[in-house]
Structures are given as structure tokens and as C-alpha cells.
Tab-separated table of N, CA and C in Angstrom:
chain	number	residue	atom	x	y	z
A	1	UNK	N	7.830	-23.414	-11.734
A	1	UNK	CA	7.045	-22.919	-10.568
A	1	UNK	C	7.570	-23.308	-9.176
A	2	UNK	N	7.517	-22.706	-8.128
A	2	UNK	CA	8.029	-22.765	-6.767
A	2	UNK	C	7.281	-23.700	-6.111
A	3	UNK	N	7.765	-24.962	-5.898
A	3	UNK	CA	6.848	-26.012	-5.140
A	3	UNK	C	6.981	-25.774	-3.582
A	4	UNK	N	7.785	-24.831	-3.153
A	4	UNK	CA	7.936	-24.541	-1.617
A	4	UNK	C	6.626	-23.744	-1.183
A	5	UNK	N	5.914	-23.281	-2.045
A	5	UNK	CA	4.768	-22.367	-1.740
A	5	UNK	C	3.482	-23.004	-1.690
A	6	UNK	N	3.396	-24.365	-1.839
A	6	UNK	CA	2.324	-25.214	-1.919
A	6	UNK	C	1.926	-25.586	-0.278
A	7	UNK	N	0.720	-25.631	-0.115
A	7	UNK	CA	0.205	-25.885	1.364
A	7	UNK	C	-1.114	-26.588	1.148
A	8	UNK	N	-1.535	-27.361	2.286
A	8	UNK	CA	-2.773	-27.975	2.351
A	8	UNK	C	-3.769	-26.845	2.229
A	9	UNK	N	-4.930	-26.970	1.376
A	9	UNK	CA	-5.858	-26.261	1.201
A	9	UNK	C	-7.342	-26.527	1.870
A	10	UNK	N	-7.157	-27.517	2.588
A	10	UNK	CA	-8.327	-28.056	3.279
A	10	UNK	C	-8.574	-27.440	4.699
A	11	UNK	N	-9.450	-26.460	4.856
A	11	UNK	CA	-9.528	-25.859	6.109
A	11	UNK	C	-9.667	-26.730	7.288
A	12	UNK	N	-10.251	-27.974	7.266
A	12	UNK	CA	-10.292	-28.780	8.382
A	12	UNK	C	-9.047	-29.588	8.807
A	13	UNK	N	-7.904	-29.359	7.981
A	13	UNK	CA	-6.699	-30.164	8.073
A	13	UNK	C	-5.920	-29.500	9.122
A	14	UNK	N	-5.114	-30.107	10.122
A	14	UNK	CA	-4.370	-29.642	10.929
A	14	UNK	C	-3.214	-28.806	10.523
A	15	UNK	N	-2.671	-29.111	9.100
A	15	UNK	CA	-1.601	-28.586	8.608
A	15	UNK	C	-2.099	-27.393	7.566
A	16	UNK	N	-3.290	-26.958	7.647
A	16	UNK	CA	-3.947	-26.000	6.636
A	16	UNK	C	-3.080	-24.807	6.676
A	17	UNK	N	-2.605	-24.266	5.496
A	17	UNK	CA	-1.973	-23.120	5.508
A	17	UNK	C	-0.452	-23.265	5.694
A	18	UNK	N	0.120	-24.457	6.203
A	18	UNK	CA	1.480	-24.495	6.596
A	18	UNK	C	2.398	-24.753	5.394
A	19	UNK	N	3.169	-23.994	4.986
A	19	UNK	CA	3.997	-24.208	3.780
A	19	UNK	C	5.402	-24.847	4.247
A	20	UNK	N	6.182	-25.265	3.284
A	20	UNK	CA	7.426	-26.150	3.549
A	20	UNK	C	8.094	-25.164	4.569
A	21	UNK	N	8.685	-25.832	5.496
A	21	UNK	CA	8.952	-27.287	5.878
A	21	UNK	C	7.838	-27.685	6.683
A	22	UNK	N	6.821	-26.963	7.368
A	22	UNK	CA	5.777	-27.339	8.271
A	22	UNK	C	4.652	-28.094	7.663
A	23	UNK	N	4.441	-27.680	6.315
A	23	UNK	CA	3.371	-28.423	5.621
A	23	UNK	C	3.967	-29.970	5.041
A	24	UNK	N	3.292	-30.970	5.512
A	24	UNK	CA	3.786	-32.362	5.072
A	24	UNK	C	3.180	-32.670	3.849
A	25	UNK	N	3.825	-32.229	2.597
A	25	UNK	CA	3.136	-32.693	1.458
A	25	UNK	C	4.016	-33.588	0.657
A	26	UNK	N	3.535	-34.748	0.118
A	26	UNK	CA	4.255	-35.828	-0.448
A	26	UNK	C	4.039	-35.571	-1.988
A	27	UNK	N	5.285	-35.848	-2.838
A	27	UNK	CA	5.009	-35.636	-4.173
A	27	UNK	C	4.109	-36.820	-4.699
A	28	UNK	N	3.210	-36.526	-5.508
A	28	UNK	CA	2.042	-37.569	-6.125
A	28	UNK	C	2.446	-37.850	-7.474
A	29	UNK	N	3.123	-36.844	-8.277
A	29	UNK	CA	3.332	-37.119	-9.611
A	29	UNK	C	2.930	-35.733	-10.423
A	30	UNK	N	2.752	-35.881	-11.672
A	30	UNK	CA	2.586	-34.802	-12.512
A	30	UNK	C	1.272	-34.940	-13.190
A	31	UNK	N	0.634	-33.613	-13.455
A	31	UNK	CA	-0.846	-33.566	-14.088
A	31	UNK	C	-0.697	-32.425	-14.954
A	32	UNK	N	-0.624	-32.655	-16.123
A	32	UNK	CA	-0.489	-31.594	-17.382
A	32	UNK	C	0.644	-30.548	-16.988
A	33	UNK	N	1.831	-31.229	-16.789
A	33	UNK	CA	3.255	-30.691	-16.475
A	33	UNK	C	3.287	-29.738	-15.261
A	34	UNK	N	2.409	-30.168	-14.322
A	34	UNK	CA	2.433	-29.407	-13.052
A	34	UNK	C	2.506	-30.467	-11.913
A	35	UNK	N	3.443	-30.252	-10.822
A	35	UNK	CA	3.775	-31.133	-9.890
A	35	UNK	C	2.501	-31.151	-9.142
A	36	UNK	N	2.033	-32.352	-8.449
A	36	UNK	CA	0.827	-32.574	-7.581
A	36	UNK	C	1.391	-33.127	-6.246
A	37	UNK	N	0.869	-32.731	-5.253
A	37	UNK	CA	1.336	-33.238	-4.010
A	37	UNK	C	-0.076	-33.659	-3.051
A	38	UNK	N	0.297	-34.663	-2.329
A	38	UNK	CA	-0.882	-35.005	-1.313
A	38	UNK	C	-0.521	-34.767	-0.036
A	39	UNK	N	-1.390	-34.158	0.811
A	39	UNK	CA	-1.210	-33.913	2.288
A	39	UNK	C	-1.143	-35.096	2.891
A	40	UNK	N	-0.301	-35.365	3.966
A	40	UNK	CA	-0.128	-36.770	4.549
A	40	UNK	C	-0.977	-36.755	5.786
A	41	UNK	N	-1.709	-35.776	6.031
A	41	UNK	CA	-2.701	-35.812	7.232
A	41	UNK	C	-4.104	-35.841	6.700
A	42	UNK	N	-4.455	-35.196	5.752
A	42	UNK	CA	-5.881	-35.309	5.172
A	42	UNK	C	-6.121	-35.996	3.833
A	43	UNK	N	-4.970	-36.240	3.239
A	43	UNK	CA	-5.027	-36.810	1.898
A	43	UNK	C	-5.566	-36.034	0.708
A	44	UNK	N	-5.751	-34.652	0.866
A	44	UNK	CA	-6.064	-33.919	-0.133
A	44	UNK	C	-5.075	-33.586	-1.151
A	45	UNK	N	-5.428	-33.601	-2.500
A	45	UNK	CA	-4.353	-33.388	-3.653
A	45	UNK	C	-4.118	-31.898	-3.786
A	46	UNK	N	-2.985	-31.338	-3.946
A	46	UNK	CA	-2.743	-30.192	-4.041
A	46	UNK	C	-1.795	-29.892	-5.431
A	47	UNK	N	-2.103	-28.903	-6.165
A	47	UNK	CA	-1.523	-28.945	-7.475
A	47	UNK	C	-0.598	-27.628	-7.373
A	48	UNK	N	0.593	-27.635	-7.797
A	48	UNK	CA	1.505	-26.430	-7.701
A	48	UNK	C	1.085	-25.249	-8.493
A	49	UNK	N	0.202	-25.364	-9.240
A	49	UNK	CA	-0.667	-24.192	-10.009
A	49	UNK	C	-1.496	-23.632	-9.413
A	50	UNK	N	-2.174	-24.108	-8.342
A	50	UNK	CA	-3.298	-23.429	-7.732
A	50	UNK	C	-3.032	-22.236	-7.046
A	51	UNK	N	-3.579	-21.167	-7.287
A	51	UNK	CA	-3.155	-19.827	-6.618
A	51	UNK	C	-2.379	-19.035	-7.645
A	52	UNK	N	-1.928	-19.540	-8.773
A	52	UNK	CA	-1.230	-18.765	-9.751
A	52	UNK	C	-1.913	-18.507	-10.916
A	53	UNK	N	-1.580	-17.766	-12.022
A	53	UNK	CA	-2.066	-17.357	-12.992
A	53	UNK	C	-2.085	-18.520	-14.100
A	54	UNK	N	-1.626	-19.583	-13.703
A	54	UNK	CA	-1.482	-20.893	-14.513
A	54	UNK	C	-2.592	-21.795	-14.216
A	55	UNK	N	-3.499	-21.593	-13.036
A	55	UNK	CA	-4.414	-22.398	-12.582
A	55	UNK	C	-5.494	-22.475	-13.620
A	56	UNK	N	-6.014	-23.875	-13.855
A	56	UNK	CA	-7.056	-24.128	-14.678
A	56	UNK	C	-6.757	-23.965	-16.212
A	57	UNK	N	-5.358	-23.717	-16.677
A	57	UNK	CA	-4.952	-23.738	-17.997
A	57	UNK	C	-4.367	-24.798	-18.473
A	58	UNK	N	-4.989	-25.173	-19.655
A	58	UNK	CA	-4.482	-26.527	-20.270
A	58	UNK	C	-3.449	-26.356	-21.255
A	59	UNK	N	-3.097	-25.144	-21.781
A	59	UNK	CA	-2.014	-24.780	-22.801
A	59	UNK	C	-0.687	-24.938	-22.172
A	60	UNK	N	0.103	-25.226	-23.021
A	60	UNK	CA	1.516	-25.473	-22.472
A	60	UNK	C	1.959	-23.957	-21.948
A	61	UNK	N	2.717	-24.032	-20.670
A	61	UNK	CA	3.091	-22.853	-20.111
A	61	UNK	C	3.832	-21.797	-20.720
A	62	UNK	N	4.708	-22.114	-21.681
A	62	UNK	CA	5.573	-21.289	-22.304
A	62	UNK	C	4.623	-20.533	-23.349
A	63	UNK	N	3.668	-21.154	-24.057
A	63	UNK	CA	2.629	-20.726	-24.986
A	63	UNK	C	2.008	-19.658	-24.104
A	64	UNK	N	1.283	-20.083	-23.201
A	64	UNK	CA	0.502	-19.240	-22.118
A	64	UNK	C	1.267	-17.919	-21.967
A	65	UNK	N	2.535	-18.183	-21.439
A	65	UNK	CA	3.205	-16.969	-20.887
A	65	UNK	C	3.382	-15.919	-21.985
A	66	UNK	N	3.713	-16.515	-23.184
A	66	UNK	CA	3.817	-15.653	-24.325
A	66	UNK	C	2.806	-14.942	-24.692
A	67	UNK	N	1.530	-15.596	-24.635
A	67	UNK	CA	0.304	-15.178	-24.942
A	67	UNK	C	-0.235	-14.176	-23.970
A	68	UNK	N	0.194	-14.333	-22.743
A	68	UNK	CA	-0.230	-13.203	-21.468
A	68	UNK	C	0.682	-11.934	-21.719
A	69	UNK	N	2.020	-12.237	-22.257
A	69	UNK	CA	2.773	-11.092	-22.427
A	69	UNK	C	2.350	-10.310	-23.805
A	70	UNK	N	1.942	-11.043	-24.697
A	70	UNK	CA	1.398	-10.326	-25.948
A	70	UNK	C	0.120	-9.407	-25.620
A	71	UNK	N	-0.824	-9.938	-24.847
A	71	UNK	CA	-1.950	-9.334	-24.532
A	71	UNK	C	-1.506	-8.086	-23.582
A	72	UNK	N	-0.695	-8.390	-22.569
A	72	UNK	CA	-0.310	-7.293	-21.823
A	72	UNK	C	0.270	-6.063	-22.674
A	73	UNK	N	1.005	-6.428	-23.746
A	73	UNK	CA	1.606	-5.416	-24.545
A	73	UNK	C	0.537	-4.662	-25.429
A	74	UNK	N	-0.760	-5.022	-25.448
A	74	UNK	CA	-1.779	-4.665	-26.240
A	74	UNK	C	-2.138	-5.154	-27.654
A	75	UNK	N	-1.431	-6.354	-27.826
A	75	UNK	CA	-1.847	-7.060	-29.010
A	75	UNK	C	-3.352	-7.651	-28.849
A	76	UNK	N	-3.814	-7.548	-30.176
A	76	UNK	CA	-5.376	-8.005	-30.165
A	76	UNK	C	-5.393	-9.510	-29.954
A	77	UNK	N	-6.687	-9.895	-29.722
A	77	UNK	CA	-6.856	-11.452	-29.379
A	77	UNK	C	-6.503	-12.180	-30.513
A	78	UNK	N	-7.086	-11.792	-31.769
A	78	UNK	CA	-6.952	-12.553	-33.095
A	78	UNK	C	-5.298	-12.780	-33.398
A	79	UNK	N	-4.605	-11.444	-33.224
A	79	UNK	CA	-3.265	-11.587	-33.525
A	79	UNK	C	-2.481	-12.401	-32.567
A	80	UNK	N	-2.877	-12.444	-31.468
A	80	UNK	CA	-2.142	-13.086	-30.294
A	80	UNK	C	-2.480	-14.795	-30.796
A	81	UNK	N	-3.485	-15.078	-31.075
A	81	UNK	CA	-3.918	-16.483	-31.516
A	81	UNK	C	-3.164	-16.939	-32.680
A	82	UNK	N	-3.031	-15.881	-33.657
A	82	UNK	CA	-2.006	-16.243	-34.888
A	82	UNK	C	-0.687	-16.337	-34.477
A	83	UNK	N	-0.227	-15.504	-33.733
A	83	UNK	CA	1.164	-15.548	-33.408
A	83	UNK	C	1.533	-16.824	-32.731
A	84	UNK	N	0.627	-17.355	-31.922
A	84	UNK	CA	0.902	-18.504	-31.106
A	84	UNK	C	0.378	-19.921	-31.805
A	85	UNK	N	-0.299	-19.774	-32.698
A	85	UNK	CA	-1.157	-20.794	-33.385
A	85	UNK	C	-2.017	-21.583	-32.503
A	86	UNK	N	-2.869	-20.587	-31.834
A	86	UNK	CA	-3.973	-21.184	-31.059
A	86	UNK	C	-5.304	-20.407	-31.438
A	87	UNK	N	-6.445	-20.979	-31.110
A	87	UNK	CA	-7.672	-20.365	-31.507
A	87	UNK	C	-8.030	-19.072	-30.667
A	88	UNK	N	-8.621	-18.063	-31.334
A	88	UNK	CA	-9.085	-16.904	-30.683
A	88	UNK	C	-9.998	-17.352	-29.325
A	89	UNK	N	-10.732	-18.265	-29.346
A	89	UNK	CA	-11.314	-18.743	-28.256
A	89	UNK	C	-10.659	-19.203	-27.138
A	90	UNK	N	-9.409	-19.928	-27.381
A	90	UNK	CA	-8.621	-20.097	-26.257
A	90	UNK	C	-7.957	-18.942	-25.644
A	91	UNK	N	-7.521	-17.857	-26.488
A	91	UNK	CA	-7.087	-16.643	-25.939
A	91	UNK	C	-8.058	-15.845	-25.229
A	92	UNK	N	-9.328	-16.062	-25.592
A	92	UNK	CA	-10.429	-15.476	-24.882
A	92	UNK	C	-10.594	-16.120	-23.615
A	93	UNK	N	-10.419	-17.356	-23.480
A	93	UNK	CA	-10.450	-18.317	-22.242
A	93	UNK	C	-9.256	-17.539	-21.288
A	94	UNK	N	-8.208	-17.208	-21.606
A	94	UNK	CA	-7.003	-16.696	-20.998
A	94	UNK	C	-7.339	-15.472	-20.193
A	95	UNK	N	-8.170	-14.549	-20.881
A	95	UNK	CA	-8.370	-13.082	-20.331
A	95	UNK	C	-8.805	-12.871	-18.992
A	96	UNK	N	-10.092	-13.657	-18.681
A	96	UNK	CA	-10.679	-13.773	-17.457
A	96	UNK	C	-9.785	-14.154	-16.259
A	97	UNK	N	-9.127	-15.281	-16.901
A	97	UNK	CA	-8.167	-15.821	-15.769
A	97	UNK	C	-7.027	-15.046	-15.476
A	98	UNK	N	-6.403	-14.344	-16.297
A	98	UNK	CA	-5.320	-13.356	-16.034
A	98	UNK	C	-5.834	-12.274	-15.359
A	99	UNK	N	-7.061	-11.634	-15.787
A	99	UNK	CA	-7.541	-10.598	-15.234
A	99	UNK	C	-7.817	-10.752	-13.565
A	100	UNK	N	-8.524	-12.127	-13.300
A	100	UNK	CA	-8.851	-12.356	-11.926
A	100	UNK	C	-7.459	-12.475	-10.990
A	101	UNK	N	-6.395	-13.147	-11.723
A	101	UNK	CA	-5.229	-13.260	-10.961
A	101	UNK	C	-4.552	-11.999	-10.723
A	102	UNK	N	-4.588	-11.123	-11.632
A	102	UNK	CA	-4.116	-9.576	-11.578
A	102	UNK	C	-4.754	-8.894	-10.373
A	103	UNK	N	-6.034	-9.012	-10.438
A	103	UNK	CA	-6.790	-8.431	-9.456
A	103	UNK	C	-6.414	-8.850	-7.964
A	104	UNK	N	-6.337	-10.406	-7.697
A	104	UNK	CA	-5.682	-10.832	-6.460
A	104	UNK	C	-4.608	-10.313	-6.039
A	105	UNK	N	-3.577	-10.206	-7.099
A	105	UNK	CA	-2.150	-9.638	-6.797
A	105	UNK	C	-2.347	-8.300	-6.311
A	106	UNK	N	-3.026	-7.465	-6.989
A	106	UNK	CA	-3.170	-5.987	-6.793
A	106	UNK	C	-3.754	-5.829	-5.317
A	107	UNK	N	-4.977	-6.674	-4.913
A	107	UNK	CA	-5.506	-6.496	-3.571
A	107	UNK	C	-4.515	-6.776	-2.478
A	108	UNK	N	-3.647	-7.829	-2.808
A	108	UNK	CA	-2.765	-8.228	-1.865
A	108	UNK	C	-1.581	-7.183	-1.571
A	109	UNK	N	-1.076	-6.673	-2.646
A	109	UNK	CA	0.063	-5.709	-2.534
A	109	UNK	C	-0.241	-4.249	-2.344
A	110	UNK	N	-1.408	-3.744	-2.809
A	110	UNK	CA	-1.824	-2.603	-2.878
A	110	UNK	C	-2.752	-2.228	-1.643
A	111	UNK	N	-2.413	-2.473	-0.430
A	111	UNK	CA	-3.013	-2.172	0.720
A	111	UNK	C	-2.064	-1.460	1.736
A	112	UNK	N	-2.769	-0.645	2.266
A	112	UNK	CA	-2.116	0.272	3.374
A	112	UNK	C	-0.996	1.070	2.968
A	113	UNK	N	-1.247	1.760	1.930
A	113	UNK	CA	-0.170	2.310	1.184
A	113	UNK	C	-0.116	3.859	1.737
A	114	UNK	N	1.131	4.090	2.147
A	114	UNK	CA	1.354	5.554	2.612
A	114	UNK	C	1.876	6.551	1.492
A	115	UNK	N	1.037	7.145	0.814
A	115	UNK	CA	1.468	7.788	-0.430
A	115	UNK	C	1.562	9.335	0.202
A	116	UNK	N	2.673	10.001	-0.380
A	116	UNK	CA	2.735	11.369	-0.052
A	116	UNK	C	2.184	12.294	-1.175
A	117	UNK	N	1.916	12.022	-2.241
A	117	UNK	CA	1.323	12.823	-3.429
A	117	UNK	C	0.353	11.850	-4.210
A	118	UNK	N	-0.755	12.246	-4.654
A	118	UNK	CA	-1.469	11.548	-5.469
A	118	UNK	C	-2.336	12.418	-6.619
A	119	UNK	N	-2.168	11.887	-7.743
A	119	UNK	CA	-2.948	12.645	-8.854
A	119	UNK	C	-4.148	11.856	-9.212
A	120	UNK	N	-5.255	12.724	-9.525
A	120	UNK	CA	-6.500	12.009	-9.967
A	120	UNK	C	-6.766	12.597	-11.246
A	121	UNK	N	-7.575	11.456	-12.035
A	121	UNK	CA	-7.604	12.007	-13.622
A	121	UNK	C	-9.110	11.013	-13.947
A	122	UNK	N	-9.667	11.575	-14.780
A	122	UNK	CA	-10.796	10.919	-15.269
A	122	UNK	C	-10.929	10.568	-16.829
A	123	UNK	N	-11.520	9.677	-17.132
A	123	UNK	CA	-11.645	9.507	-18.722
A	123	UNK	C	-13.026	9.067	-19.011
A	124	UNK	N	-13.656	9.687	-20.003
A	124	UNK	CA	-14.960	9.423	-20.494
A	124	UNK	C	-14.962	8.717	-21.735
A	125	UNK	N	-15.733	7.572	-21.738
A	125	UNK	CA	-15.679	6.674	-22.870
A	125	UNK	C	-17.166	6.131	-23.262
A	126	UNK	N	-17.285	5.477	-24.207
A	126	UNK	CA	-18.738	4.730	-24.424
A	126	UNK	C	-18.438	3.351	-24.638
A	127	UNK	N	-19.458	2.340	-24.450
A	127	UNK	CA	-19.318	1.094	-24.883
A	127	UNK	C	-20.442	0.811	-26.005
A	128	UNK	N	-20.013	0.485	-27.131
A	128	UNK	CA	-20.803	0.226	-28.161
A	128	UNK	C	-21.710	1.470	-28.910
A	129	UNK	N	-22.375	2.268	-27.895
A	129	UNK	CA	-23.112	3.460	-28.313
A	129	UNK	C	-23.094	4.406	-27.409
A	130	UNK	N	-23.014	5.793	-27.730
A	130	UNK	CA	-23.252	6.811	-26.687
A	130	UNK	C	-24.455	6.784	-26.110
A	131	UNK	N	-24.460	7.206	-24.800
A	131	UNK	CA	-25.875	7.118	-24.067
A	131	UNK	C	-26.979	7.675	-24.752
A	132	UNK	N	-26.910	8.832	-25.575
A	132	UNK	CA	-28.037	9.573	-26.169
A	132	UNK	C	-28.554	8.678	-27.293
A	133	UNK	N	-27.899	7.595	-27.784
A	133	UNK	CA	-28.297	6.960	-28.957
A	133	UNK	C	-28.853	5.578	-28.613
A	134	UNK	N	-28.936	5.206	-27.368
A	134	UNK	CA	-29.468	3.889	-26.847
A	134	UNK	C	-30.871	4.061	-26.929
A	135	UNK	N	-31.451	2.699	-27.308
A	135	UNK	CA	-32.975	2.512	-27.221
A	135	UNK	C	-33.360	2.421	-25.802
A	136	UNK	N	-34.629	2.335	-25.503
A	136	UNK	CA	-34.986	2.277	-23.996
A	136	UNK	C	-34.668	0.808	-23.683
A	137	UNK	N	-34.776	-0.296	-24.538
A	137	UNK	CA	-34.348	-1.681	-24.193
A	137	UNK	C	-33.045	-1.840	-23.925
A	138	UNK	N	-32.144	-1.056	-24.646
A	138	UNK	CA	-30.676	-1.179	-24.300
A	138	UNK	C	-30.289	-0.691	-22.999
A	139	UNK	N	-31.130	0.759	-22.728
A	139	UNK	CA	-30.780	1.212	-21.395
A	139	UNK	C	-31.249	0.433	-20.309
A	140	UNK	N	-32.275	-0.549	-20.443
A	140	UNK	CA	-32.774	-1.253	-19.369
A	140	UNK	C	-31.505	-2.395	-19.148
A	141	UNK	N	-30.994	-2.906	-20.317
A	141	UNK	CA	-29.925	-3.859	-20.200
A	141	UNK	C	-28.783	-3.333	-19.505
A	142	UNK	N	-28.545	-2.249	-19.705
A	142	UNK	CA	-27.320	-1.548	-19.089
A	142	UNK	C	-26.021	-2.168	-19.476
A	143	UNK	N	-25.870	-2.662	-20.753
A	143	UNK	CA	-24.621	-3.214	-21.246
A	143	UNK	C	-23.814	-2.165	-21.917
A	144	UNK	N	-24.495	-1.429	-22.788
A	144	UNK	CA	-23.827	-0.350	-23.504
A	144	UNK	C	-24.215	0.901	-22.971
A	145	UNK	N	-23.391	1.983	-23.604
A	145	UNK	CA	-23.637	3.324	-23.034
A	145	UNK	C	-22.476	3.885	-22.502
A	146	UNK	N	-22.559	5.212	-21.884
A	146	UNK	CA	-21.409	5.999	-21.350
A	146	UNK	C	-20.580	5.068	-20.131
A	147	UNK	N	-19.410	5.452	-20.201
A	147	UNK	CA	-18.636	4.805	-19.114
A	147	UNK	C	-17.455	5.863	-18.643
A	148	UNK	N	-17.360	5.766	-17.340
A	148	UNK	CA	-16.363	6.633	-16.822
A	148	UNK	C	-15.258	5.815	-16.084
A	149	UNK	N	-14.102	6.175	-16.378
A	149	UNK	CA	-12.890	5.415	-15.718
A	149	UNK	C	-12.049	6.565	-14.826
A	150	UNK	N	-11.839	6.362	-13.703
A	150	UNK	CA	-11.109	7.181	-12.818
A	150	UNK	C	-9.777	6.646	-12.344
A	151	UNK	N	-8.709	7.347	-12.494
A	151	UNK	CA	-7.373	6.779	-12.254
A	151	UNK	C	-6.673	7.687	-11.138
A	152	UNK	N	-6.139	6.937	-10.133
A	152	UNK	CA	-5.317	7.599	-8.961
A	152	UNK	C	-4.061	7.128	-9.180
A	153	UNK	N	-3.056	8.262	-9.283
A	153	UNK	CA	-1.781	7.874	-9.538
A	153	UNK	C	-0.701	8.493	-8.744
A	154	UNK	N	0.206	7.785	-8.047
A	154	UNK	CA	1.240	8.358	-7.213
A	154	UNK	C	2.501	8.540	-7.987
A	155	UNK	N	2.751	9.857	-8.438
A	155	UNK	CA	4.110	9.975	-9.093
A	155	UNK	C	5.392	9.802	-8.435
A	156	UNK	N	5.254	9.792	-7.114
A	156	UNK	CA	6.560	9.557	-6.374
A	156	UNK	C	6.829	8.260	-6.513
A	157	UNK	N	5.854	7.187	-6.088
A	157	UNK	CA	6.006	5.855	-6.031
A	157	UNK	C	5.614	5.056	-7.229
A	158	UNK	N	5.248	5.801	-8.395
A	158	UNK	CA	4.877	5.137	-9.555
A	158	UNK	C	3.677	3.947	-9.307
A	159	UNK	N	2.957	3.989	-8.324
A	159	UNK	CA	1.756	3.205	-8.178
A	159	UNK	C	0.519	3.956	-8.713
A	160	UNK	N	-0.332	3.154	-9.303
A	160	UNK	CA	-1.421	3.545	-10.066
A	160	UNK	C	-2.880	2.587	-9.562
A	161	UNK	N	-3.993	3.164	-9.639
A	161	UNK	CA	-5.234	2.546	-9.273
A	161	UNK	C	-6.158	2.938	-10.192
A	162	UNK	N	-6.912	1.930	-10.987
A	162	UNK	CA	-7.869	2.208	-11.923
A	162	UNK	C	-9.390	1.718	-11.270
A	163	UNK	N	-10.332	2.683	-11.328
A	163	UNK	CA	-11.703	2.289	-10.934
A	163	UNK	C	-12.520	2.504	-12.145
A	164	UNK	N	-13.431	1.485	-12.367
A	164	UNK	CA	-14.466	1.853	-13.464
A	164	UNK	C	-15.838	2.064	-12.907
A	165	UNK	N	-16.676	2.673	-13.605
A	165	UNK	CA	-18.064	2.680	-13.332
A	165	UNK	C	-18.743	2.847	-14.597
């Protein structure tokens, strides 16, 4: 991990947001194989993992990276757990962390795009049951039923955006 991207995350600090060499962070030690730093102005601890896909993960970084790659390739949760010798609950914990980080990365990079051409497509699917087969209680819960996915794709730039409803 690149320690040069660490910065003080305390909004009241005079060095808030200042990365190296402007942010004065002193190496404090290691915590779960990640470097930790202390701001020399406000004494807040900063982890090198904060703001990355590794934040909040206790699993070894190599195992986690292999698991994230396997999930991205379409491997099932149970198969990923068996492959890496971890429990399926551990793999299930990784999914929202990975999803949230990917969403932040997409929001950061996919702004103010100047596309020359855009193709739109839609996909209908259902969750658990089709809408016509839901009971009135299931309709009220709004957990299962019909689902539409819209995809916008730029064939020139190879950029895509998925919207779910």
C-alpha cells in the first residue's frame, strides 16, 4: 500500500487533507499488517488502509485479494470460501466492503464524461418470485418480485454504467 496517500482525517486539524510532504504524519507502528501514523498536530491515528478496499478487513491481504478476484470473476461465495480455506460468512462480509469501495471509485472517476456515442439496454429479471406469484404480504415487504436493470454503454470509450430499480 502506498503510504504517501495518507492524510489527517480530522476536519478540525490544520493539516486536514494534506498528503505527503505537507501532511506531517509520524509512523506509529503496525496494526494487522497495516502501517499506522499519528498526526503531529492533532494526534489523530491514521491507518494506511483507510479509504481503500482493505479498510475494516481482518483477513490476510493476499487471501482477501485472491477472494476479491475470484468473486469478480463470477465464482460463487461457497466456492471462494473453499478455495481460500475461509468460511462463507467471511466471504459474505467482504462483498459489501468491496461493493461500497467500487461504488466510491466509480463515483470519483465516472464524472463529467464527454461521450460521443451511447447505447442503452434493459434487462428484466425477478428476485425469488415473479411479481404475479407474490402474496400480498410479500408485495408489501417489497423484497422479492420483478426487477429491471438498465445499462448505458459507450462503445467508443468502453465505459459502462448500470442502474437498478
